[in-house]
PDB file of C-alpha atoms in Angstrom:
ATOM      1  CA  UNK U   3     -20.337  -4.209 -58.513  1.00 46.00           C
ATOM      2  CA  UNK U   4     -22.498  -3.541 -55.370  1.00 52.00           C
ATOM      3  CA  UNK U   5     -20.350  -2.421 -52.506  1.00 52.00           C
ATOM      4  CA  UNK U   6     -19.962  -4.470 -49.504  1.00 53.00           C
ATOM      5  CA  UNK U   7     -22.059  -4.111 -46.779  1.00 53.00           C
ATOM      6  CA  UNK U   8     -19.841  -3.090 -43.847  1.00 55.00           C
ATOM      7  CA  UNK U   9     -20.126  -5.117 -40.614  1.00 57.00           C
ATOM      8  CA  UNK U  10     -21.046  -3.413 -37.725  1.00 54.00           C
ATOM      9  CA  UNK U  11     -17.782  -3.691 -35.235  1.00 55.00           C
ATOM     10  CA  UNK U  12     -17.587  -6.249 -32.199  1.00 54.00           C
ATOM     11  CA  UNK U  13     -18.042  -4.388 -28.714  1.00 52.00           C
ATOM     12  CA  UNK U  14     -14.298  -5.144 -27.582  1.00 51.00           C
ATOM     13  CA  UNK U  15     -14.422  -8.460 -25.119  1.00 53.00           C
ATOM     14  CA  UNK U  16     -12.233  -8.265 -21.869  1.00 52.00           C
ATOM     15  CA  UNK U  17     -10.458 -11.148 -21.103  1.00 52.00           C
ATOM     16  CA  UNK U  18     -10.900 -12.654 -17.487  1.00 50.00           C
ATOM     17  CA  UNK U  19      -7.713 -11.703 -15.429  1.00 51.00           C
ATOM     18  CA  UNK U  20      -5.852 -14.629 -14.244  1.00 61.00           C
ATOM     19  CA  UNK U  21      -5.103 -14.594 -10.904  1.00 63.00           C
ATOM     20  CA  UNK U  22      -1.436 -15.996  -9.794  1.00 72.00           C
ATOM     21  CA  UNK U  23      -1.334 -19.260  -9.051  1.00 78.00           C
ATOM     22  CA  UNK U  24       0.345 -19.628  -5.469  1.00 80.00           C
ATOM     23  CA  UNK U  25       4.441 -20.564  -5.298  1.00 80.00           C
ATOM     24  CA  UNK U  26       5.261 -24.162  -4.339  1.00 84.00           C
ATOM     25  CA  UNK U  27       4.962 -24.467  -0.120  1.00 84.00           C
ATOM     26  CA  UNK U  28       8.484 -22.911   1.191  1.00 84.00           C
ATOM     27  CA  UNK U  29      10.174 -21.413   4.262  1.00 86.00           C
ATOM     28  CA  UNK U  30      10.245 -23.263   7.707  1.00 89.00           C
ATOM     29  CA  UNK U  31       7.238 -24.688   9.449  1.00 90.00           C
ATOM     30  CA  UNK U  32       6.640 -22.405  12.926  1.00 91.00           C
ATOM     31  CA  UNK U  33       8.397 -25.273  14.510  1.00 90.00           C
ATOM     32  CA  UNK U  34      11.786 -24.891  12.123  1.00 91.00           C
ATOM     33  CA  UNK U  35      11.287 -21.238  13.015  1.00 92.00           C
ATOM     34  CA  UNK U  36      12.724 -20.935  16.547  1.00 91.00           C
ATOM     35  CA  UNK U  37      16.715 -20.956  16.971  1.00 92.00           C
ATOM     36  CA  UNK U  38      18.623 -20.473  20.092  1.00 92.00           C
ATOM     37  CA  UNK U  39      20.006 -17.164  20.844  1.00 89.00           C
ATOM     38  CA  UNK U  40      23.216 -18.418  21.724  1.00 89.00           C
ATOM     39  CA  UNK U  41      23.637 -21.042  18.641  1.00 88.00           C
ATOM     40  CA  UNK U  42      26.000 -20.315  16.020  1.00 90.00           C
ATOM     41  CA  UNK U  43      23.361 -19.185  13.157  1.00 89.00           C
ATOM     42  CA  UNK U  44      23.147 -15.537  15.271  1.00 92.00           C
ATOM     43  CA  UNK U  45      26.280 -15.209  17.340  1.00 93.00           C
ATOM     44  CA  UNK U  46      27.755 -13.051  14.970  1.00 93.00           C
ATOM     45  CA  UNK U  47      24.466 -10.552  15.779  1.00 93.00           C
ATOM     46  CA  UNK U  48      24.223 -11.556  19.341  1.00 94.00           C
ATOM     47  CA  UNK U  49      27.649 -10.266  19.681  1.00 94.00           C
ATOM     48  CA  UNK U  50      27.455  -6.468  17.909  1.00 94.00           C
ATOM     49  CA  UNK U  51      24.296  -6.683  20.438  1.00 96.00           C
ATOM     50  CA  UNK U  52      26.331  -7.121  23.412  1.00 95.00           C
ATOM     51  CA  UNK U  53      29.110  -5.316  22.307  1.00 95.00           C
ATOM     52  CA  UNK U  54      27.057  -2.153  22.528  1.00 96.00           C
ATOM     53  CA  UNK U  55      25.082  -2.498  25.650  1.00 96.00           C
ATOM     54  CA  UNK U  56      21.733  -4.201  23.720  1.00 97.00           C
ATOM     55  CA  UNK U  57      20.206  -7.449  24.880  1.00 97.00           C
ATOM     56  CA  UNK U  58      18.916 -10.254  22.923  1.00 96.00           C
ATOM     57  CA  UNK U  59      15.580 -11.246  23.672  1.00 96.00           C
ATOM     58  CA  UNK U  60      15.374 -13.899  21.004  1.00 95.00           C
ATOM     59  CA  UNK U  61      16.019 -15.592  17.157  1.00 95.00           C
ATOM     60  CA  UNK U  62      13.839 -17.389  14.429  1.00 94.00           C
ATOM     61  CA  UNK U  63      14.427 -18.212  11.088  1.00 95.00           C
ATOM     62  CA  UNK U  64      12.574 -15.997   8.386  1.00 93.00           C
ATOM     63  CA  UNK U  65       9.638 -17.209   7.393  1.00 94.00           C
ATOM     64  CA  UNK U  66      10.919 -16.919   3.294  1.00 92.00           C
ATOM     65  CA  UNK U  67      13.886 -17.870   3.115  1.00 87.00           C
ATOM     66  CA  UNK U  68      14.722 -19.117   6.508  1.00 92.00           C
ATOM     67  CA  UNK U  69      17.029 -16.427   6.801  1.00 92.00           C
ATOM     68  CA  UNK U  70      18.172 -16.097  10.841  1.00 93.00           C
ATOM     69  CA  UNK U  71      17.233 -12.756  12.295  1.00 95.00           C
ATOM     70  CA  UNK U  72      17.686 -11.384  15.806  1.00 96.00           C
ATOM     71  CA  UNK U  73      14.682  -9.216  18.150  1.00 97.00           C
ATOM     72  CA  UNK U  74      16.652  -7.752  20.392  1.00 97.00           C
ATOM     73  CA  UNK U  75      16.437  -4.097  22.848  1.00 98.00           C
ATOM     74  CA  UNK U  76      19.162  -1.763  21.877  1.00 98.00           C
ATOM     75  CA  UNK U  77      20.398   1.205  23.795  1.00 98.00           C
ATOM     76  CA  UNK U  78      18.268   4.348  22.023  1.00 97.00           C
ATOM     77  CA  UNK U  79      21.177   5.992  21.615  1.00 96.00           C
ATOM     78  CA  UNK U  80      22.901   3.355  19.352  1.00 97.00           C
ATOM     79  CA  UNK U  81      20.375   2.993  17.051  1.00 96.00           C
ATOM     80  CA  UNK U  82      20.000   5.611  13.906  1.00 94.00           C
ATOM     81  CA  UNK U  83      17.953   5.915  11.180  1.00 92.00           C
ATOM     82  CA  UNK U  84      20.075   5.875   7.914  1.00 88.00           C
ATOM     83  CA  UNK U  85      20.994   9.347   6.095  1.00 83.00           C
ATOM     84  CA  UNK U  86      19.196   8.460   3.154  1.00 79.00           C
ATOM     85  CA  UNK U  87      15.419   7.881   4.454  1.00 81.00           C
ATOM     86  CA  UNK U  88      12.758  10.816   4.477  1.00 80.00           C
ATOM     87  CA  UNK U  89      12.805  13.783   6.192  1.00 85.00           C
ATOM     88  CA  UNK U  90      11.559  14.297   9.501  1.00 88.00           C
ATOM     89  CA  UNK U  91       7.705  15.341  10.229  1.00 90.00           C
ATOM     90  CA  UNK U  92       7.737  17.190  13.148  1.00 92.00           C
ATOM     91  CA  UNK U  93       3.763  16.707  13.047  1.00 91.00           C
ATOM     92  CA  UNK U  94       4.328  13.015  12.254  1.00 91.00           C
ATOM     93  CA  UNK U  95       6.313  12.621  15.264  1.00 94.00           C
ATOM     94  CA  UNK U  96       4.293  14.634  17.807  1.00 94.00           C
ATOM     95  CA  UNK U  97       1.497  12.270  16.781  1.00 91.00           C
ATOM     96  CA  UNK U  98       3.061   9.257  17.348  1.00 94.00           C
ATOM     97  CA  UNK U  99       4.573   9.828  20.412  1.00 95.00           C
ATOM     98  CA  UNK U 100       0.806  11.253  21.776  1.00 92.00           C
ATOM     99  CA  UNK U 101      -0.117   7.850  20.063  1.00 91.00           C
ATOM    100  CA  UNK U 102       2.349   5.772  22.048  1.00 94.00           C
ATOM    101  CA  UNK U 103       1.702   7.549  25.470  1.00 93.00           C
ATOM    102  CA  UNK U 104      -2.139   7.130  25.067  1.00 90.00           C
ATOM    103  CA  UNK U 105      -1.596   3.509  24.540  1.00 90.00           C
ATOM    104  CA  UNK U 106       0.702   3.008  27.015  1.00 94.00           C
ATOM    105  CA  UNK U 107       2.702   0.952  24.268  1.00 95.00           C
ATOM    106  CA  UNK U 108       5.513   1.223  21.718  1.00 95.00           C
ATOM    107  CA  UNK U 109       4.697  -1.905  19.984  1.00 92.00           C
ATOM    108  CA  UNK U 110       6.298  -1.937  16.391  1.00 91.00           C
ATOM    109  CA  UNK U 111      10.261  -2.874  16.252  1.00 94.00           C
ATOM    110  CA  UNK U 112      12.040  -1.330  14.156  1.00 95.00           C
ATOM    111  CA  UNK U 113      13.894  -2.732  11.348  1.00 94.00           C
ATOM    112  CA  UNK U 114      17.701  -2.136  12.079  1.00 94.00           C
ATOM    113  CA  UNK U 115      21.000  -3.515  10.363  1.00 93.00           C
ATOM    114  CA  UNK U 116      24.640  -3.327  11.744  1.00 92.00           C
ATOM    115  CA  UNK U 117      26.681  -0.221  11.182  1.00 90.00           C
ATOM    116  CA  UNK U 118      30.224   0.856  12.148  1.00 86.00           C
ATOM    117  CA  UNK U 119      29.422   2.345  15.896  1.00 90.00           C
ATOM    118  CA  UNK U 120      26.065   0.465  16.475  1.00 94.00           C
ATOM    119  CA  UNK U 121      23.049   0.494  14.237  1.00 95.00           C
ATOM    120  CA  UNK U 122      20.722   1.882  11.072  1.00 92.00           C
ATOM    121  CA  UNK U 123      17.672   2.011  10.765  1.00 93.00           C
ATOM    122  CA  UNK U 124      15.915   2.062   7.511  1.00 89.00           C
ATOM    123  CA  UNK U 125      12.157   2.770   8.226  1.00 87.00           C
ATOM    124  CA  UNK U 126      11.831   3.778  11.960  1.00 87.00           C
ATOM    125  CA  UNK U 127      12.805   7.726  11.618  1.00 91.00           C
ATOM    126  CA  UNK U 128       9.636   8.746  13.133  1.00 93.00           C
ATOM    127  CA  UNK U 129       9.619   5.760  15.488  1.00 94.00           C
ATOM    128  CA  UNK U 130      12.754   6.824  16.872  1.00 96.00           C
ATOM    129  CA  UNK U 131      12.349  10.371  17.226  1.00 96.00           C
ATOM    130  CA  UNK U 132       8.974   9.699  19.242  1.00 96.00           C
ATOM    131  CA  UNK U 133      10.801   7.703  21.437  1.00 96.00           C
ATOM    132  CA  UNK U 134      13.084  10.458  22.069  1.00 97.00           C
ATOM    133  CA  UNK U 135      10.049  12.538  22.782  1.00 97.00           C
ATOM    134  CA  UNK U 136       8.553  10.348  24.953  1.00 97.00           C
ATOM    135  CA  UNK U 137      12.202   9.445  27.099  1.00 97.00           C
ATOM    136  CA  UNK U 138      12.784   5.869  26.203  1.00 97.00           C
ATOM    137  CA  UNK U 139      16.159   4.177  27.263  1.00 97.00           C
ATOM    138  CA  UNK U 140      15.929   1.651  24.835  1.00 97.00           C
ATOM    139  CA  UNK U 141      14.828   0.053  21.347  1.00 97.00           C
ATOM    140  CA  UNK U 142      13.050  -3.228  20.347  1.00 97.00           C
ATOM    141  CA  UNK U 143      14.757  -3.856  17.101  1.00 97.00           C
ATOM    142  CA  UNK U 144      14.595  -6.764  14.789  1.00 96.00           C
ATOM    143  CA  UNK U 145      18.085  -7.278  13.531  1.00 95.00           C
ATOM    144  CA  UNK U 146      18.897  -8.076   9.993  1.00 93.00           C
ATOM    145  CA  UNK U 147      22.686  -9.519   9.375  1.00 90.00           C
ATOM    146  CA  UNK U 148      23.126  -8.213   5.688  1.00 85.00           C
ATOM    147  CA  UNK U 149      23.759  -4.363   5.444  1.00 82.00           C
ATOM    148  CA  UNK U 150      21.841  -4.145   2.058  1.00 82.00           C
ATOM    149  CA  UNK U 151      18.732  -4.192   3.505  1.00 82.00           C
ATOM    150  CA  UNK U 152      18.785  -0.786   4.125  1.00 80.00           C
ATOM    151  CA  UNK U 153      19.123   0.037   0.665  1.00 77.00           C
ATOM    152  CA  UNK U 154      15.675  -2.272   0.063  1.00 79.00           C
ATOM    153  CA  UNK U 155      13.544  -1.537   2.392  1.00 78.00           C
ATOM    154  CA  UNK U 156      11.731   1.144   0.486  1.00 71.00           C
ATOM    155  CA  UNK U 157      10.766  -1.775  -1.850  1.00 73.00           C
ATOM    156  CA  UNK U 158       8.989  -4.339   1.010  1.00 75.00           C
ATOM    157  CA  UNK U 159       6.939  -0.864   2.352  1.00 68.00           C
ATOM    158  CA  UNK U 160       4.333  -1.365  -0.426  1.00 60.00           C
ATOM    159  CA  UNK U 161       1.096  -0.722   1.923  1.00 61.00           C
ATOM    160  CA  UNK U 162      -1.435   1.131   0.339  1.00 65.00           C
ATOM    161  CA  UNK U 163      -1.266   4.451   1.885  1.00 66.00           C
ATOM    162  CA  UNK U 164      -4.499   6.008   3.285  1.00 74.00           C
ATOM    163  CA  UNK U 165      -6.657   8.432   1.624  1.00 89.00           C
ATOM    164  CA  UNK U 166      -9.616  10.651   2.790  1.00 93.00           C
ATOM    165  CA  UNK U 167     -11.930   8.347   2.003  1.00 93.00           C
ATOM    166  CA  UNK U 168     -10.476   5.108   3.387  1.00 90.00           C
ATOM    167  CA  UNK U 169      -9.214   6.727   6.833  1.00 91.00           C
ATOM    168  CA  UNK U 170     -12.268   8.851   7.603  1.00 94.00           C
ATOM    169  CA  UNK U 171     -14.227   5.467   6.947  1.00 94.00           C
ATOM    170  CA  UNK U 172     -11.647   3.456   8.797  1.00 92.00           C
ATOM    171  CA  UNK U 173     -12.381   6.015  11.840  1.00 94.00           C
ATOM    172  CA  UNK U 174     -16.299   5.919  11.775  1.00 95.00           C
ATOM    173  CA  UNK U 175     -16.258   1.990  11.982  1.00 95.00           C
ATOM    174  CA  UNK U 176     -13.996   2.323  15.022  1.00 92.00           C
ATOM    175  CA  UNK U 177     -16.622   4.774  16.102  1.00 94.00           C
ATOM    176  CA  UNK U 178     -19.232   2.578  15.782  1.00 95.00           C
ATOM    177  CA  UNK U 179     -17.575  -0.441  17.629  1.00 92.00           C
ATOM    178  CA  UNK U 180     -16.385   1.692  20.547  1.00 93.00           C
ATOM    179  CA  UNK U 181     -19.869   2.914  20.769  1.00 95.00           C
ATOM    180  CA  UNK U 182     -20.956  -0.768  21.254  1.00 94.00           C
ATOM    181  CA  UNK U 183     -17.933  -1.248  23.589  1.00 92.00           C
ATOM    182  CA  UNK U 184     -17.678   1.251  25.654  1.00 94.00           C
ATOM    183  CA  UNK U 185     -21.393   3.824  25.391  1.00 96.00           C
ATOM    184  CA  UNK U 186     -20.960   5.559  28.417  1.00 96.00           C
ATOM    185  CA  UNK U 187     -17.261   7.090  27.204  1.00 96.00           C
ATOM    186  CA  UNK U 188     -17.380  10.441  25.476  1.00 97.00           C
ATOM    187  CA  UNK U 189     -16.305  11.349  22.153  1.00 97.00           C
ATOM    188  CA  UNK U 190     -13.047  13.296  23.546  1.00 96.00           C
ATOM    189  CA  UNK U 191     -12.081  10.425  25.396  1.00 94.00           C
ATOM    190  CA  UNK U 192     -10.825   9.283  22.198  1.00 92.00           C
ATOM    191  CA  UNK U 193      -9.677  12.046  20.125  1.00 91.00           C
ATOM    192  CA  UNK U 194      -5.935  10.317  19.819  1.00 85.00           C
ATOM    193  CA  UNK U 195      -7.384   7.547  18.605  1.00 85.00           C
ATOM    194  CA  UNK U 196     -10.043   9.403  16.230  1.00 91.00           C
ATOM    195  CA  UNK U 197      -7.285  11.663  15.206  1.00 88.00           C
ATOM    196  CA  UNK U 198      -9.407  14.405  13.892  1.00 94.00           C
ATOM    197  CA  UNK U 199     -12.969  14.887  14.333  1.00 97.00           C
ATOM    198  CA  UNK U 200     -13.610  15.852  10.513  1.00 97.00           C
ATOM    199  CA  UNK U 201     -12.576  12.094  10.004  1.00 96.00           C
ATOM    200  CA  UNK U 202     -15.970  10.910  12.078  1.00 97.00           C
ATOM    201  CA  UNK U 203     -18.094  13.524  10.100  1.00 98.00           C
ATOM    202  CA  UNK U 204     -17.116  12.635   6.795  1.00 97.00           C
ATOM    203  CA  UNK U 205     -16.897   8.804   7.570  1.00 96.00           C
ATOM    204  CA  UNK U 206     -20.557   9.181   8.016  1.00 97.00           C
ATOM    205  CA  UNK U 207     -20.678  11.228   4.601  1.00 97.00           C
ATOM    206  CA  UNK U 208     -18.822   8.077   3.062  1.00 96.00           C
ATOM    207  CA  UNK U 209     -20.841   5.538   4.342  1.00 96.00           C
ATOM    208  CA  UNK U 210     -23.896   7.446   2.441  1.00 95.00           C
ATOM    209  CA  UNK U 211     -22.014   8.093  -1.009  1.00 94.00           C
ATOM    210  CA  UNK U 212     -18.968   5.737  -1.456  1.00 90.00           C
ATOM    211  CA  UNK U 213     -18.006   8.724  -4.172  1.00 90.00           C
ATOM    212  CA  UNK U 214     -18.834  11.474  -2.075  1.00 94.00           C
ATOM    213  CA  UNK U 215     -16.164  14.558  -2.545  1.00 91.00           C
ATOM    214  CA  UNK U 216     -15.118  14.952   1.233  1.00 93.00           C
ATOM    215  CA  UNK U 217     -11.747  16.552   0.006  1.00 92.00           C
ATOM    216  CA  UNK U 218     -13.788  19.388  -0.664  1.00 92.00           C
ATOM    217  CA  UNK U 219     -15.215  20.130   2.541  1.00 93.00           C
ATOM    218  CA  UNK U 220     -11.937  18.776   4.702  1.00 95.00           C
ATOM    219  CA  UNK U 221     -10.476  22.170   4.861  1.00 95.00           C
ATOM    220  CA  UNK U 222     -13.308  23.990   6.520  1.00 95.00           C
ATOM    221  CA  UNK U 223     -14.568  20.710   8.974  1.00 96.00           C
ATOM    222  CA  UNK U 224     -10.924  21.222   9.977  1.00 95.00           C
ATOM    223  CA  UNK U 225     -11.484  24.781  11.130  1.00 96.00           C
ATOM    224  CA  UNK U 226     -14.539  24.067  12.852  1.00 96.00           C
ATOM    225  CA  UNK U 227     -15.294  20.301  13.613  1.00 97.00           C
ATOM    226  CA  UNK U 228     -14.245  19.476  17.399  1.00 97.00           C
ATOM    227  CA  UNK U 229     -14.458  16.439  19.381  1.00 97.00           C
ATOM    228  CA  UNK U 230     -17.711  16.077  21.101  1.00 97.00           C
ATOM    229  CA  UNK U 231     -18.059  16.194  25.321  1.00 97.00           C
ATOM    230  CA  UNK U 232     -21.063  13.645  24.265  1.00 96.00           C
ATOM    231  CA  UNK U 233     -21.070   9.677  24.932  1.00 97.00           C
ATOM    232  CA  UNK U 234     -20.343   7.967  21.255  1.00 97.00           C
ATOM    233  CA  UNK U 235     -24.274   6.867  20.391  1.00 97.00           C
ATOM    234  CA  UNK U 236     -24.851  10.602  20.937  1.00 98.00           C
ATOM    235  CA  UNK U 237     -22.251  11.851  18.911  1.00 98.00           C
ATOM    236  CA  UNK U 238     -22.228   9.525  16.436  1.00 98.00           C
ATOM    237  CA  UNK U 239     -26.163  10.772  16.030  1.00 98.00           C
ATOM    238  CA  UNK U 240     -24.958  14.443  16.452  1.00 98.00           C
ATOM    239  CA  UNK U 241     -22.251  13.863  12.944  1.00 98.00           C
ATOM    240  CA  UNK U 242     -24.879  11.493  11.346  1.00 98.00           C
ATOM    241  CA  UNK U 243     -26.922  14.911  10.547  1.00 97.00           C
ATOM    242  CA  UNK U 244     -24.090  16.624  10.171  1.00 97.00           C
ATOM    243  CA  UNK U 245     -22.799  14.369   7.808  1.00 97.00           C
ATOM    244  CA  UNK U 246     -27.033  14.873   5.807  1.00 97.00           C
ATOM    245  CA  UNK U 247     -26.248  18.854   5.812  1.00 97.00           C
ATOM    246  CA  UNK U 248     -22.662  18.272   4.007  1.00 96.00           C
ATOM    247  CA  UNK U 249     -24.325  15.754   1.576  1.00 96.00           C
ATOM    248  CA  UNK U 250     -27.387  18.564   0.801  1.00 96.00           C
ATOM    249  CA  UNK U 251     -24.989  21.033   0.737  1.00 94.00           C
ATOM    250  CA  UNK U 252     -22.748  18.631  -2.283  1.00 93.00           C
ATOM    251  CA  UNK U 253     -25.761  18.221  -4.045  1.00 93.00           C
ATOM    252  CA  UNK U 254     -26.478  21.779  -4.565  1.00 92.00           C
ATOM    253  CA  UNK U 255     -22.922  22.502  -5.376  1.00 89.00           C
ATOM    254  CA  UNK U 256     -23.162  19.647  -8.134  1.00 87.00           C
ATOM    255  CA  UNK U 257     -26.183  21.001  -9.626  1.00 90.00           C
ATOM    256  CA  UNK U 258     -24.436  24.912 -10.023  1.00 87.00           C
ATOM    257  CA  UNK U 259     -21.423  22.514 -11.262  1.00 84.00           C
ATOM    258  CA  UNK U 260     -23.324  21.086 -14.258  1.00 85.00           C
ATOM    259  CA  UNK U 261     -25.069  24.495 -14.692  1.00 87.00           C
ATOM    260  CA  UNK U 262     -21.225  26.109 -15.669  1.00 85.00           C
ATOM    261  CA  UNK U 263     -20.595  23.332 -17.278  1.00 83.00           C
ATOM    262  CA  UNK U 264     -23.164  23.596 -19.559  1.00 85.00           C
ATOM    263  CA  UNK U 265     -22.088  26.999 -20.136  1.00 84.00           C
ATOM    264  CA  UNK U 266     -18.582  26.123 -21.377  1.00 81.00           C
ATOM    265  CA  UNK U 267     -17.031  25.848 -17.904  1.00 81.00           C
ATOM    266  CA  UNK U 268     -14.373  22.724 -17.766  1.00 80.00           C
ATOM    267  CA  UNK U 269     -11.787  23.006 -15.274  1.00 75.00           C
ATOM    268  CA  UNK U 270     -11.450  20.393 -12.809  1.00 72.00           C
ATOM    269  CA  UNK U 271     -11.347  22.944 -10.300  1.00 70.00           C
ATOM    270  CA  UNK U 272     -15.166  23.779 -10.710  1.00 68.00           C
ATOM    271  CA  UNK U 273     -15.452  22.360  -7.133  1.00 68.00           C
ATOM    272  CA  UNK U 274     -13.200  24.077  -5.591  1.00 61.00           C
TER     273      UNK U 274
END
């Protein structure tokens, strides 16, 4: 009996993903949204505002659920961020508060639930502490009546976090527009915004090569990159050759790569 001729296997197909259809229409309309401050739907907050020194600027009605939530400006003092959150940056902080001066703006509430002798605060740690810093009387906090919100928090902070790539890129394109903006100002006239001047550098690396290995060269830029006294078309021009050197320099460092590979080499820390 002849044997049977074996059929040659099916590439594997991938099936389309289905996107999720969106949830029936819910929540208030931005009418619905606005509730008076004094009404009964926030009196019980509007009170434990009051009752330690805080003012309420305003209420709405959750855009959800239509749950009723308070913004109001709390004595700094009164409002702490709970025992259980992260630890404290001290770099984090600096930052932020050199962030808030050179602004000229807090901004952001902070998320803040009632406690026994004023208030918690599950996500504004750093917030806080450069308030401190920066001598702040008071707090805008948006108030949240049910105390288990600062046990699920953690869960609503789901914000992809920023790699090299993303916030060096992220910094190059606000490079670019300031240089548009404003091309008479220098360079160092926006290092707190620019953060670090390895991020321009190897934004101009990523623009180039989406893949490009800038965690490898990070450490040294950061010993020797500094903000240029240059206007921004001039120093973007200035990193924009920079950025060529790095990517010559990568290539020869990929070609010695494969060469120890080829030799038996595999770490992943060829690079290195």
């Amino acid at each position: 009996m002849a044997a049977a001729k074996k059929q040659p296997k099916k590439a594997p197909t991938r099936k389309a993903a289905r996107g999720r259809k969106p949830a029936a229409a819910r929540g208030p309309d931005p009418r619905e949204s606005v509730i008076d401050p004094s009404g009964d739907d926030v009196s019980e907050l509007a009170g434990q505002v009051e009752r330690h020194g805080g003012a309420v600027v305003g209420a709405y009605r959750d855009p959800f659920a239509g749950q009723a939530l308070v913004l109001a400006s709390l004595p700094l003092k009164k409002v702490v961020a709970t025992p259980f959150q992260r630890d404290l940056s001290k770099t984090h902080a600096t930052r932020l508060a050199d962030a808030i001066g050179a602004a000229g703006l807090f901004l952001d509430p902070v998320i803040a639930v009632p406690s026994s002798d004023g208030f918690w605060s599950p996500n504004g740690r750093h917030r806080l502490e450069a308030a401190r810093r920066l001598g702040m009387r008071s707090v805008t906090a948006l108030l949240v009546p049910d105390e288990k919100m600062a046990y699920r928090i953690l869960a609503l902070n789901t914000e992809k976090a920023h790699n090299l790539r993303d916030r060096s890129l992220e910094v190059i394109r606000m490079a670019r527009q300031l240089a548009k903006e404003q091309p008479r100002s220098k360079e160092t006239e926006h290092a707190v915004t620019f953060e670090s001047p390895a991020f321009l550098t190897l934004g101009c690396a990523y623009e180039q090569r989406s893949r490009f290995a800038g965690s490898s060269y990070q450490p040294v830029l950061n010993k020797v990159d500094r903000f240029l006294e240059s206007t921004l078309p001039a120093a973007l021009r200035q990193r924009e050759q920079w950025a060529v050197r790095i990517m010559d320099i990568d290539d020869r460092v990929a070609a010695h790569v494969k060469t120890m590979q080829t030799m038996g080499m595999k770490s992943p820390y060829l690079r290195a």
